[in-house]
Amino acid sequence: MADEKIKIVKDESTSIYKEWETWARKGNFRVEGYQFIKGPCGPGKIEDAKMGEFMLVNRPHGALYTHSYGLVSKFFKGLIEKTLYGTRCPVCGTTYCPPRMHCWNPTCKVAETEWVELPLKGEVHTFSVMLFSADAFLEMLPFVLAYVQIEGSDTTVPMQVITAPTEVFVGQKVEIKFRDKRMGELMDMYAVPIKGQKVPEDSCLNNPEYLKDMERDLQGTYAYLEKRFGMKKEDIEKRWKR
Amino acid sequence: MSKVAVVGGGIFRGDRFRYENAEEGVAIAFRDLLDDTPELDPQDIDFVMMSYFSDHLNQQLCMGWIIQDYIGLHRKPGYRVESGGSTPLDAIINAYYLIKSGYYDLILVPGWEWMSEVDTATTNEFIASASDTDWDFTVGGYYNGYYACLETRHMQLYGETIEDLGRIAVKNHNNATHNPYSQWRSEHGTGYVTLEDYYNDRIVAWPYRRMNCALISEGACCLLLASEKVAKKYSDTPMWFEGVGLGTDSMRPGDRLADWAYYGMYPEDEKIYPSTVKKPKTPYPDMANFGSLREGAVTAYKEANIQNPAKEIDLAEIFAPYDGVELTLYEDLKFCKRGEGKTMIREGIVERTGELPCQVSGGLTSFAHPVGATSLMQSLFLYWQLAGKIPEKFGDSTLQISDAEKALTTGHGGTGCQGGVIVYSR
Ligand SMILES: [Zn+2]
């Protein structure tokens, strides 16, 4: 017989199911529209193409996934509570952030790890300046995507660094902050550079030509954001001009 | 154990939009193979090894069943292989294993991908769901971002420049203008591009500009693999497998700083690390190099008995979704030492006129990148190369590498989570 106390206990903190129902119905598999199109087709090389007539149909697809964070749920709950956790292997001592509940060092034979609280400090291990992104993230543009090594951790966590895109560098010391609205996902936290650091001479982005091109294409991104979302350059720059 | 060869192939060229659907595209590629291989009776085929990456892109599970049925091979044994960008290479290697082990003599490998049924942003999002959706996708990255981060790290460690990445882009795009099956030529014609054009191209995720990134394509390709026993029946110019190798690495690139599976495996590479940068616990691969491809290369070279790949390999078709991957793989494939990838492009070694031409077809940024077909297209290109058939196939001899005997191709999934290498010979 199973222990009476070992059973499912759900909290009812979200109303997303009700809200989602209308979306889900809209996202059901069915034909919503059609078009006729003429275009190149057929076998062979580019110059062998002939014109063909085709019919296209539009079919939506929507779904709500209810996904468990599993044994590392504590990490995401920690984000909501503005606390940063990692895990440490009691055998080899590796500290993981992102946490893993089992050590992946082959010599540790999948040892269970232990939770440790980590300081809200880290260092940029590597970065990219994103001037374009997937649809879900367009309004965040432009942003610095970085893999940050949290102090005391041996691995890196991806996050956005809120800084002028031309001022990020490998080795930059950052502070970890939490957003006001938190959903228990990595976006709940971000990094800001600790004040008073200079971009090193040998930073791979520290080249006048590179920075000039970056500046040019930043203007392109601003223009796109203004056209598409009515966003203003001055407001966007306020994100890092504090 | 039997030797194994590629004995034919057919292509339905990749482009941004193809309005024939996937089964028709594969059928057209299969017909192209049959036209080119008069001795092939479809009834001779023992097994169908199908290659496609995404179920999301077409709202269709088990598309392999549709394909096998459509081309009339639905009585035969067959299954689908899937491993992200490594899918088509792994399908070829799966077929190779089955023939090599003696189970079958003749295997058809059809590959395809139809990537434009959803808009570009959604395509990017679906592809990004091959990254860790709890830990990598949520922060606004997607593959352009992840790969840009990896390239930045390599740049900081080993000092390649934007100009180096530009030279690779210019090389590949200009090669593709001579390839009448290339998407770049379909979209932009046969004019050459210059470094100036590259600098004027828009940055999408620094250090990458648009021209550094793989295309989104729809297309198909079929490859025919045979045992030594039957190979000569189908082809006068079989392309033999000399060696294959597979490798894997961490799911999340951010974990490659304490990448214990690799620790101490490549001590020479661990040592080549600048003193100016803080050394992680596992300096190779770090977030700079691709361990999975190193593993694949070491295994493939051992089987092919290759001691000095830079000297012994005559041309390479690398699965490089970004130009920094090509540069980094010069190192992981041991064409040069770690950190010297930049000299391969600076000295022109990888140009089509150089000692080790890479991406003569144009590669993923210019030939086309319908994921499940990509390595099949690259292998078919090598089959034509080693047989000296480029002038006949392309109506232009510019891309023919004369007297090529050994060729290499690679597969590459995720952020290098999965990789593979094949060495072919004529
Ligand atoms: Zn351990």
XYZ file of C-alpha atoms and ligand atoms in Angstrom:
669
model
C 0.000 0.000 0.000
C 1.185 3.500 -0.920
C 1.701 6.019 1.880
C -1.496 8.110 2.235
C 0.599 11.295 2.340
C 2.350 10.544 -0.992
C -0.212 11.934 -3.435
C -0.726 14.764 -5.927
C -1.379 18.181 -4.372
C -1.911 20.935 -6.961
C -2.039 24.636 -6.245
C -4.643 26.628 -8.150
C -2.545 29.749 -8.673
C -3.122 30.134 -12.398
C -6.226 30.746 -14.471
C -4.439 30.218 -17.757
C -6.583 27.212 -18.746
C -9.754 29.283 -18.964
C -8.016 32.082 -20.815
C -6.344 29.629 -23.145
C -9.513 27.839 -24.165
C -10.472 30.506 -26.718
C -6.946 30.555 -28.146
C -6.876 26.786 -28.353
C -10.099 26.713 -30.325
C -8.727 29.351 -32.673
C -5.600 27.233 -33.027
C -7.459 24.027 -33.878
C -6.413 22.184 -37.014
C -8.698 23.289 -39.828
C -8.561 25.265 -43.066
C -8.914 28.981 -42.401
C -8.206 30.328 -45.871
C -6.752 29.605 -49.276
C -4.807 31.230 -52.107
C -3.893 30.420 -55.676
C -0.329 31.051 -56.694
C 1.754 30.811 -59.848
C 5.454 30.167 -59.487
C 8.541 28.411 -60.816
C 8.561 24.636 -60.447
C 9.866 21.400 -61.900
C 13.055 19.337 -61.909
C 16.592 20.293 -62.849
C 18.660 23.466 -62.716
C 17.462 27.012 -62.081
C 17.150 27.658 -65.833
C 15.040 24.495 -66.321
C 12.197 25.875 -64.176
C 8.759 26.237 -65.688
C 5.693 28.095 -64.427
C 3.181 26.111 -62.420
C -0.124 26.808 -60.700
C -0.651 25.804 -57.099
C -3.230 26.115 -54.384
C -2.197 26.973 -50.842
C -4.282 26.540 -47.703
C -3.817 28.259 -44.335
C -4.050 26.000 -41.303
C -3.454 27.280 -37.755
C -1.869 25.323 -34.950
C -1.923 26.277 -31.280
C -1.285 24.362 -28.097
C -0.739 25.009 -24.413
C 2.000 22.854 -22.909
C 2.052 22.275 -19.175
C 5.680 21.504 -18.515
C 7.353 20.418 -15.272
C 10.718 21.904 -14.331
C 11.288 18.614 -12.567
C 13.787 18.278 -9.736
C 15.273 21.702 -10.489
C 11.907 23.437 -9.848
C 13.546 25.034 -6.789
C 15.753 27.126 -9.085
C 12.751 28.674 -10.876
C 10.818 29.144 -7.656
C 13.975 30.900 -6.448
C 13.770 33.347 -9.348
C 10.257 34.322 -8.309
C 11.607 34.853 -4.779
C 14.661 36.793 -6.107
C 17.165 34.185 -4.959
C 19.716 32.473 -7.174
C 20.464 28.787 -6.652
C 22.949 26.360 -8.110
C 23.819 22.769 -7.271
C 27.108 21.245 -6.148
C 28.389 17.725 -6.600
C 29.519 16.248 -3.254
C 31.959 13.948 -5.080
C 33.898 16.189 -7.506
C 32.857 19.593 -6.167
C 31.663 21.010 -9.489
C 29.095 23.776 -8.997
C 26.376 23.980 -11.603
C 24.326 27.006 -12.561
C 22.132 26.131 -14.448
C 21.633 23.462 -11.791
C 21.489 19.767 -12.541
C 20.286 17.344 -9.878
C 22.755 14.671 -10.988
C 26.442 15.280 -11.674
C 27.435 14.654 -15.283
C 31.113 14.100 -14.519
C 31.584 10.481 -15.676
C 33.776 9.759 -12.636
C 30.908 10.662 -10.252
C 28.509 7.973 -11.561
C 25.438 10.240 -11.673
C 25.861 11.400 -8.056
C 22.993 13.446 -6.625
C 23.977 17.083 -6.165
C 23.159 19.488 -3.333
C 21.557 22.950 -3.501
C 23.706 26.022 -2.848
C 22.677 29.663 -2.821
C 24.806 31.747 -5.192
C 25.785 35.430 -5.022
C 24.108 37.880 -7.415
C 27.381 38.501 -9.216
C 29.026 37.109 -12.296
C 31.188 37.586 -15.343
C 30.439 37.689 -19.074
C 31.976 34.565 -20.596
C 30.864 35.409 -24.118
C 28.231 37.545 -25.818
C 26.446 38.586 -28.975
C 24.785 41.877 -29.817
C 21.386 40.960 -31.206
C 20.078 43.381 -33.816
C 17.391 40.977 -35.014
C 15.640 38.074 -33.282
C 12.772 35.609 -33.317
C 9.270 37.084 -33.342
C 8.681 36.672 -29.612
C 11.679 38.853 -28.776
C 11.492 41.652 -31.374
C 10.355 44.336 -28.940
C 13.383 43.661 -26.723
C 15.748 44.601 -29.540
C 18.482 45.629 -29.609
C 19.920 43.594 -26.748
C 23.084 41.925 -25.575
C 22.762 38.164 -25.189
C 25.488 36.810 -22.937
C 26.514 33.594 -21.246
C 27.291 34.671 -17.679
C 29.351 32.658 -15.230
C 27.864 33.239 -11.793
C 30.491 33.688 -9.063
C 31.177 30.265 -7.574
C 29.678 28.357 -10.513
C 31.693 26.382 -13.066
C 29.179 26.743 -15.920
C 27.341 29.663 -17.543
C 23.718 30.850 -17.750
C 22.405 32.746 -20.771
C 20.809 36.098 -20.007
C 20.464 39.602 -21.340
C 22.949 42.240 -20.243
C 21.383 45.658 -20.018
C 24.132 47.860 -21.409
C 24.943 50.006 -24.427
C 25.491 47.366 -27.123
C 28.944 48.736 -27.935
C 30.218 48.444 -24.361
C 29.976 44.741 -23.577
C 33.137 42.602 -23.413
C 34.366 39.144 -22.455
C 35.307 39.222 -18.773
C 32.932 42.076 -17.909
C 31.820 41.915 -14.262
C 28.079 42.062 -13.821
C 25.449 42.196 -11.123
C 22.357 40.006 -11.375
C 19.016 41.801 -11.053
C 15.435 40.596 -11.094
C 12.580 42.014 -13.118
C 9.514 43.384 -11.327
C 7.183 40.951 -13.072
C 8.498 37.398 -12.679
C 7.078 34.234 -14.214
C 9.549 31.596 -13.025
C 11.661 31.580 -16.170
C 15.190 32.691 -17.051
C 13.911 36.054 -18.326
C 13.093 36.907 -14.701
C 16.735 37.855 -14.264
C 19.176 39.996 -16.183
C 22.639 41.413 -15.751
C 23.922 44.955 -15.472
C 27.635 45.801 -15.687
C 29.272 46.835 -12.421
C 30.135 50.539 -12.758
C 33.624 51.854 -13.424
C 34.892 49.162 -15.805
C 36.673 50.135 -19.009
C 36.407 48.164 -22.229
C 39.810 46.453 -22.508
C 42.096 47.283 -25.435
C 42.062 43.677 -26.614
C 38.291 43.156 -26.510
C 37.305 41.559 -29.814
C 34.567 44.147 -30.349
C 36.845 47.102 -29.491
C 37.708 48.121 -33.041
C 36.629 51.487 -34.491
C 35.499 49.894 -37.766
C 33.375 47.281 -36.004
C 31.791 49.886 -33.750
C 31.017 52.136 -36.708
C 29.211 49.299 -38.530
C 27.404 48.367 -35.325
C 26.246 51.974 -34.908
C 24.999 52.007 -38.522
C 22.984 48.816 -38.090
C 21.673 49.871 -34.670
C 20.046 52.800 -36.508
C 18.476 50.250 -38.859
C 17.080 48.316 -35.907
C 15.683 51.519 -34.338
C 14.034 52.471 -37.626
C 12.478 48.996 -37.885
C 11.160 49.141 -34.309
C 9.679 52.589 -34.885
C 7.971 51.490 -38.096
C 6.684 48.199 -36.727
C 5.847 49.042 -33.105
C 6.012 52.863 -32.934
C 8.922 52.611 -30.488
C 11.249 55.617 -30.105
C 15.027 55.380 -30.114
C 15.311 57.686 -27.076
C 13.001 55.435 -25.066
C 14.883 52.303 -26.092
C 18.222 53.829 -25.071
C 16.779 54.667 -21.647
C 16.987 50.951 -20.873
C 20.729 51.263 -20.367
C 21.212 55.021 -19.920
C 20.599 55.310 -16.194
C 32.988 -6.773 -44.020
C 31.822 -5.210 -47.263
C 33.118 -1.950 -48.605
C 30.372 0.617 -49.171
C 29.962 3.209 -51.920
C 27.723 6.018 -53.034
C 26.659 4.926 -56.526
C 24.253 7.654 -57.536
C 22.092 10.563 -56.535
C 19.331 12.865 -57.634
C 18.325 16.360 -56.624
C 15.256 18.581 -56.403
C 17.076 21.869 -55.974
C 16.518 23.914 -52.831
C 14.965 27.357 -52.870
C 13.150 29.671 -50.447
C 9.761 28.457 -51.684
C 9.052 25.308 -53.667
C 5.386 24.756 -54.385
C 5.550 21.077 -55.192
C 5.040 19.400 -51.808
C 7.612 17.257 -50.018
C 6.584 13.880 -51.475
C 6.559 15.307 -54.989
C 9.933 16.948 -54.466
C 11.405 13.655 -53.238
C 9.799 11.842 -56.190
C 11.405 14.317 -58.597
C 14.796 13.805 -56.905
C 14.264 10.022 -57.092
C 13.456 10.289 -60.825
C 16.616 12.328 -61.286
C 18.524 9.461 -59.628
C 16.782 6.865 -61.837
C 17.559 8.888 -64.988
C 21.180 9.057 -63.953
C 21.386 5.374 -62.962
C 19.843 3.378 -65.841
C 20.630 0.021 -64.239
C 18.610 0.810 -61.125
C 15.318 -1.056 -60.832
C 13.422 0.340 -57.818
C 12.671 -3.290 -56.863
C 16.411 -3.800 -56.224
C 16.343 -1.389 -53.288
C 16.605 -3.285 -49.993
C 15.934 -0.510 -47.506
C 14.800 3.132 -47.364
C 16.659 5.352 -44.848
C 14.688 8.568 -44.553
C 16.075 11.904 -43.455
C 14.085 14.919 -42.295
C 14.497 17.137 -39.277
C 11.268 18.771 -38.159
C 7.736 17.568 -37.498
C 6.679 21.096 -36.501
C 7.353 22.748 -39.842
C 4.674 20.860 -41.778
C 2.051 19.881 -39.186
C 2.690 16.252 -40.106
C 4.086 13.397 -38.029
C 5.466 10.291 -39.738
C 6.013 12.045 -43.033
C 8.433 9.257 -43.886
C 5.448 6.970 -44.454
C 3.999 9.415 -46.979
C 7.303 9.603 -48.826
C 7.926 5.861 -48.953
C 4.382 5.252 -50.166
C 4.504 8.051 -52.747
C 7.606 6.649 -54.459
C 6.211 3.108 -54.361
C 8.752 1.654 -51.934
C 6.253 0.999 -49.140
C 6.781 -2.749 -49.142
C 10.453 -2.302 -48.212
C 11.862 -1.989 -44.709
C 12.650 1.596 -43.820
C 12.716 4.173 -41.064
C 13.448 7.777 -40.336
C 16.621 9.164 -38.771
C 16.528 12.452 -36.855
C 19.293 14.359 -35.091
C 18.809 18.073 -35.802
C 21.211 19.411 -38.383
C 23.080 16.120 -38.235
C 20.012 14.297 -39.551
C 21.108 13.794 -43.179
C 24.685 12.843 -42.327
C 23.477 10.415 -39.680
C 21.043 8.894 -42.205
C 23.934 8.282 -44.599
C 26.037 6.777 -41.808
C 23.107 4.575 -40.668
C 22.777 3.236 -44.197
C 26.544 2.709 -44.312
C 26.463 0.655 -41.090
C 23.640 -1.560 -42.406
C 25.479 -2.318 -45.644
C 28.861 -2.673 -44.001
C 27.464 -5.164 -41.512
C 26.142 -7.286 -44.371
C 22.412 -6.851 -43.769
C 21.653 -5.131 -47.069
C 23.290 -4.437 -50.419
C 21.394 -1.422 -51.708
C 19.899 1.423 -49.673
C 18.073 4.523 -50.848
C 18.541 7.593 -48.643
C 15.892 10.228 -49.417
C 16.163 13.552 -47.558
C 13.988 16.646 -47.618
C 12.772 19.669 -45.673
C 9.944 22.111 -46.417
C 10.707 25.132 -44.226
C 8.518 27.935 -45.544
C 5.013 26.833 -44.596
C 5.252 29.108 -41.559
C 6.689 32.639 -41.626
C 10.426 33.199 -41.103
C 10.123 34.158 -37.431
C 8.075 31.012 -36.721
C 10.543 28.870 -38.676
C 13.309 30.301 -36.475
C 11.232 29.598 -33.389
C 10.510 25.978 -34.388
C 14.178 25.386 -35.149
C 15.145 27.029 -31.857
C 13.019 24.449 -30.053
C 15.925 22.106 -30.844
C 17.818 24.105 -28.216
C 17.049 23.640 -24.513
C 13.699 25.407 -24.139
C 14.010 25.731 -20.336
C 17.521 27.147 -20.395
C 18.533 28.586 -23.749
C 15.553 29.623 -25.820
C 13.729 31.734 -23.223
C 16.219 34.599 -23.087
C 15.731 35.941 -26.585
C 18.342 33.861 -28.252
C 17.830 31.464 -31.103
C 20.457 29.804 -33.223
C 21.845 33.053 -34.669
C 22.388 34.235 -31.099
C 23.887 31.027 -29.706
C 26.275 30.641 -32.607
C 27.227 34.299 -32.483
C 28.153 33.844 -28.799
C 30.291 30.815 -29.659
C 32.067 32.751 -32.408
C 32.687 35.758 -30.135
C 34.436 33.493 -27.643
C 36.582 31.912 -30.360
C 37.427 35.382 -31.686
C 38.438 36.631 -28.250
C 40.650 33.564 -27.693
C 42.239 33.216 -31.120
C 41.989 36.580 -32.823
C 40.202 36.010 -36.107
C 38.634 39.183 -37.473
C 35.404 40.289 -39.102
C 37.406 40.383 -42.327
C 38.176 36.652 -41.942
C 34.462 35.883 -41.545
C 33.811 38.124 -44.548
C 36.347 36.309 -46.697
C 34.668 32.993 -45.938
C 31.272 34.478 -46.855
C 32.598 35.960 -50.111
C 34.326 32.678 -51.032
C 31.191 30.590 -50.488
C 28.756 32.944 -52.206
C 30.989 33.333 -55.234
C 31.422 29.571 -55.497
C 27.626 29.231 -55.464
C 27.240 31.524 -58.467
C 28.758 28.701 -60.541
C 26.356 26.150 -59.076
C 23.139 26.031 -61.148
C 21.350 24.270 -58.272
C 22.143 26.963 -55.701
C 19.604 29.114 -53.939
C 21.929 32.122 -53.872
C 22.164 32.027 -57.680
C 18.401 31.562 -57.958
C 17.813 34.622 -55.780
C 20.746 36.849 -56.776
C 22.067 35.684 -60.145
C 25.637 35.014 -61.180
C 27.359 38.265 -60.173
C 30.236 38.041 -57.692
C 30.153 39.697 -54.283
C 33.094 41.532 -52.701
C 34.259 42.220 -49.156
C 32.733 45.687 -49.598
C 29.307 44.058 -50.215
C 29.890 41.996 -47.096
C 30.654 45.055 -44.956
C 27.485 46.713 -46.283
C 25.417 43.673 -45.333
C 23.341 44.022 -42.176
C 24.541 42.661 -38.830
C 21.920 40.283 -37.379
C 23.772 38.983 -34.323
C 27.267 40.384 -33.929
C 29.729 39.153 -35.144
C 27.439 37.690 -37.799
C 25.951 39.462 -40.777
C 23.150 37.973 -42.859
C 25.634 36.592 -45.377
C 27.313 34.556 -42.612
C 24.123 32.640 -41.826
C 22.534 29.530 -43.356
C 19.633 29.878 -45.767
C 16.061 28.749 -45.154
C 15.160 26.341 -47.928
C 12.754 23.821 -49.369
C 14.268 20.989 -51.355
C 15.071 17.291 -51.578
C 17.857 14.928 -52.492
C 18.246 11.152 -52.892
C 21.462 9.223 -52.475
C 21.983 5.572 -53.412
C 24.404 3.477 -51.332
C 25.635 0.036 -52.369
C 27.829 -2.803 -51.158
C 31.019 -3.659 -53.021
C 29.218 -6.699 -54.446
C 26.675 -4.652 -56.419
C 28.266 -1.188 -56.652
C 29.726 -1.586 -60.139
C 26.353 -2.557 -61.559
C 25.031 0.925 -60.862
C 28.016 3.212 -61.267
C 31.273 3.333 -63.208
C 32.481 5.922 -60.719
C 31.520 4.753 -57.234
C 32.514 7.021 -54.336
C 33.829 4.755 -51.582
C 33.460 5.242 -47.859
C 36.951 5.265 -46.336
C 35.956 6.141 -42.793
C 33.091 7.477 -40.716
C 32.863 8.867 -37.192
C 30.200 10.249 -34.895
C 30.446 12.404 -31.791
C 28.289 14.317 -29.335
C 28.693 17.174 -26.876
C 26.631 18.907 -24.197
C 23.103 20.002 -25.017
C 23.702 23.524 -23.691
C 26.775 25.317 -25.000
C 27.000 27.201 -21.677
C 27.948 23.973 -19.907
C 31.114 23.423 -21.955
C 33.212 25.165 -19.306
C 32.981 22.123 -17.051
C 32.577 19.655 -19.900
C 33.905 16.658 -17.987
C 33.356 14.149 -20.765
C 36.083 16.000 -22.702
C 38.451 16.709 -19.838
C 41.983 15.554 -20.631
C 40.920 14.010 -23.939
C 42.769 16.577 -26.061
C 45.634 17.856 -23.874
C 47.445 19.635 -26.723
C 44.352 21.703 -27.459
C 43.820 22.440 -23.769
C 47.299 23.975 -23.714
C 46.670 26.287 -26.677
C 44.870 28.866 -24.575
C 45.779 32.562 -24.243
C 47.056 33.644 -20.842
C 45.020 36.872 -21.116
C 41.709 35.034 -20.689
C 40.560 33.220 -17.546
C 40.791 29.479 -18.175
C 37.648 27.416 -17.502
C 37.854 23.972 -15.885
C 37.733 22.289 -19.292
C 39.625 24.555 -21.705
C 38.735 22.328 -24.666
C 36.208 22.668 -26.158
C 35.107 25.606 -23.908
C 32.438 27.639 -25.755
C 34.864 28.055 -28.629
C 35.445 24.736 -30.399
C 33.323 21.728 -31.377
C 34.285 18.577 -29.491
C 31.632 16.460 -31.201
C 33.268 17.112 -34.578
C 36.724 16.380 -33.170
C 35.446 13.013 -31.919
C 33.893 12.278 -35.314
C 37.064 13.273 -37.145
C 39.385 11.193 -34.957
C 37.234 8.079 -35.501
C 36.833 8.667 -39.233
C 40.556 9.361 -39.773
C 41.475 6.213 -37.898
C 39.200 4.083 -40.059
C 40.391 5.833 -43.229
C 44.014 5.609 -42.118
C 44.534 9.347 -42.495
C 47.590 10.779 -40.744
C 47.669 14.308 -42.113
C 44.180 15.432 -43.139
C 45.311 18.780 -44.569
C 47.589 16.989 -47.020
C 45.545 13.879 -47.724
C 42.085 15.386 -48.194
C 41.509 17.136 -51.505
C 38.282 18.981 -50.753
C 35.737 19.329 -47.947
C 32.018 20.029 -47.802
C 31.467 21.148 -44.222
C 28.065 21.389 -42.567
C 28.573 24.987 -41.427
C 25.365 26.859 -40.652
C 27.509 29.911 -39.788
C 30.860 30.978 -41.201
C 32.557 30.921 -37.799
C 31.678 27.220 -37.603
C 33.572 26.639 -40.842
C 36.609 28.502 -39.486
C 36.496 26.682 -36.144
C 36.089 23.297 -37.810
C 39.320 23.788 -39.771
C 40.789 23.330 -36.283
C 38.543 20.582 -34.908
C 38.916 18.574 -38.128
C 42.684 18.937 -37.679
C 43.268 20.810 -40.933
C 45.371 23.087 -38.718
C 46.176 23.580 -35.030
C 43.698 25.106 -32.622
C 43.702 28.872 -33.052
C 45.040 28.762 -36.609
C 41.715 28.541 -38.423
C 42.143 32.154 -39.489
C 45.314 31.402 -41.429
C 43.481 28.817 -43.560
C 41.326 31.562 -45.059
C 44.006 34.281 -44.997
C 46.425 32.144 -46.984
C 43.751 31.046 -49.435
C 44.147 27.354 -48.578
C 40.359 26.842 -48.458
C 39.593 28.800 -51.655
C 38.603 26.648 -54.606
C 42.070 27.269 -56.075
C 43.787 26.421 -52.767
C 45.245 23.192 -51.411
C 42.155 22.235 -49.429
C 39.056 23.827 -50.992
C 36.090 24.046 -48.593
C 32.441 24.680 -49.530
C 33.071 24.601 -53.271
C 29.315 24.025 -53.673
C 28.601 27.223 -51.710
C 27.603 25.354 -48.548
C 24.676 26.064 -46.254
C 24.814 29.844 -46.674
C 24.635 29.775 -50.471
C 23.968 26.317 -52.002
C 20.813 25.724 -49.915
C 19.886 24.329 -46.519
C 16.740 22.172 -46.583
C 17.986 20.509 -43.377
C 17.115 16.841 -44.019
C 18.592 17.022 -47.530
C 21.657 19.183 -46.880
C 24.358 16.555 -46.305
C 22.888 14.460 -49.105
C 23.297 17.445 -51.444
C 26.846 17.987 -50.229
C 27.664 14.275 -50.664
C 26.102 14.211 -54.129
C 28.227 17.244 -55.005
C 31.320 15.328 -53.839
C 30.221 12.274 -55.864
C 30.147 14.460 -58.973
C 33.472 16.037 -57.964
C 35.351 12.765 -57.488
C 33.908 11.430 -60.762
C 35.001 14.605 -62.593
C 31.386 15.231 -63.608
C 30.969 18.857 -62.516
C 31.447 20.280 -66.054
C 28.828 17.860 -67.402
C 26.369 18.401 -64.532
C 26.787 22.175 -64.176
C 27.610 23.158 -67.759
C 30.502 25.107 -66.221
C 33.856 23.640 -65.228
C 34.821 26.410 -62.771
C 34.011 24.395 -59.661
C 35.616 21.116 -60.768
C 38.589 20.325 -58.529
C 40.903 18.406 -60.810
C 42.206 14.990 -59.806
C 40.481 15.022 -56.437
C 40.780 11.596 -54.813
C 39.709 12.033 -51.209
C 36.901 14.211 -49.927
C 35.437 14.918 -46.515
C 31.995 15.926 -45.346
C 30.575 16.661 -41.914
C 27.256 16.770 -40.083
C 26.433 19.216 -37.301
C 23.368 19.387 -35.060
C 22.269 21.893 -32.411
C 25.163 24.031 -31.234
C 27.520 21.170 -32.042
C 25.579 18.874 -29.701
C 25.930 16.234 -32.384
C 28.455 15.830 -35.150
C 29.764 13.381 -37.694
C 32.438 13.002 -40.344
C 32.692 10.922 -43.518
C 35.837 10.483 -45.596
C 35.139 9.423 -49.184
C 37.486 8.338 -51.962
C 37.049 7.745 -55.660
Zn 30.674 15.218 -9.686
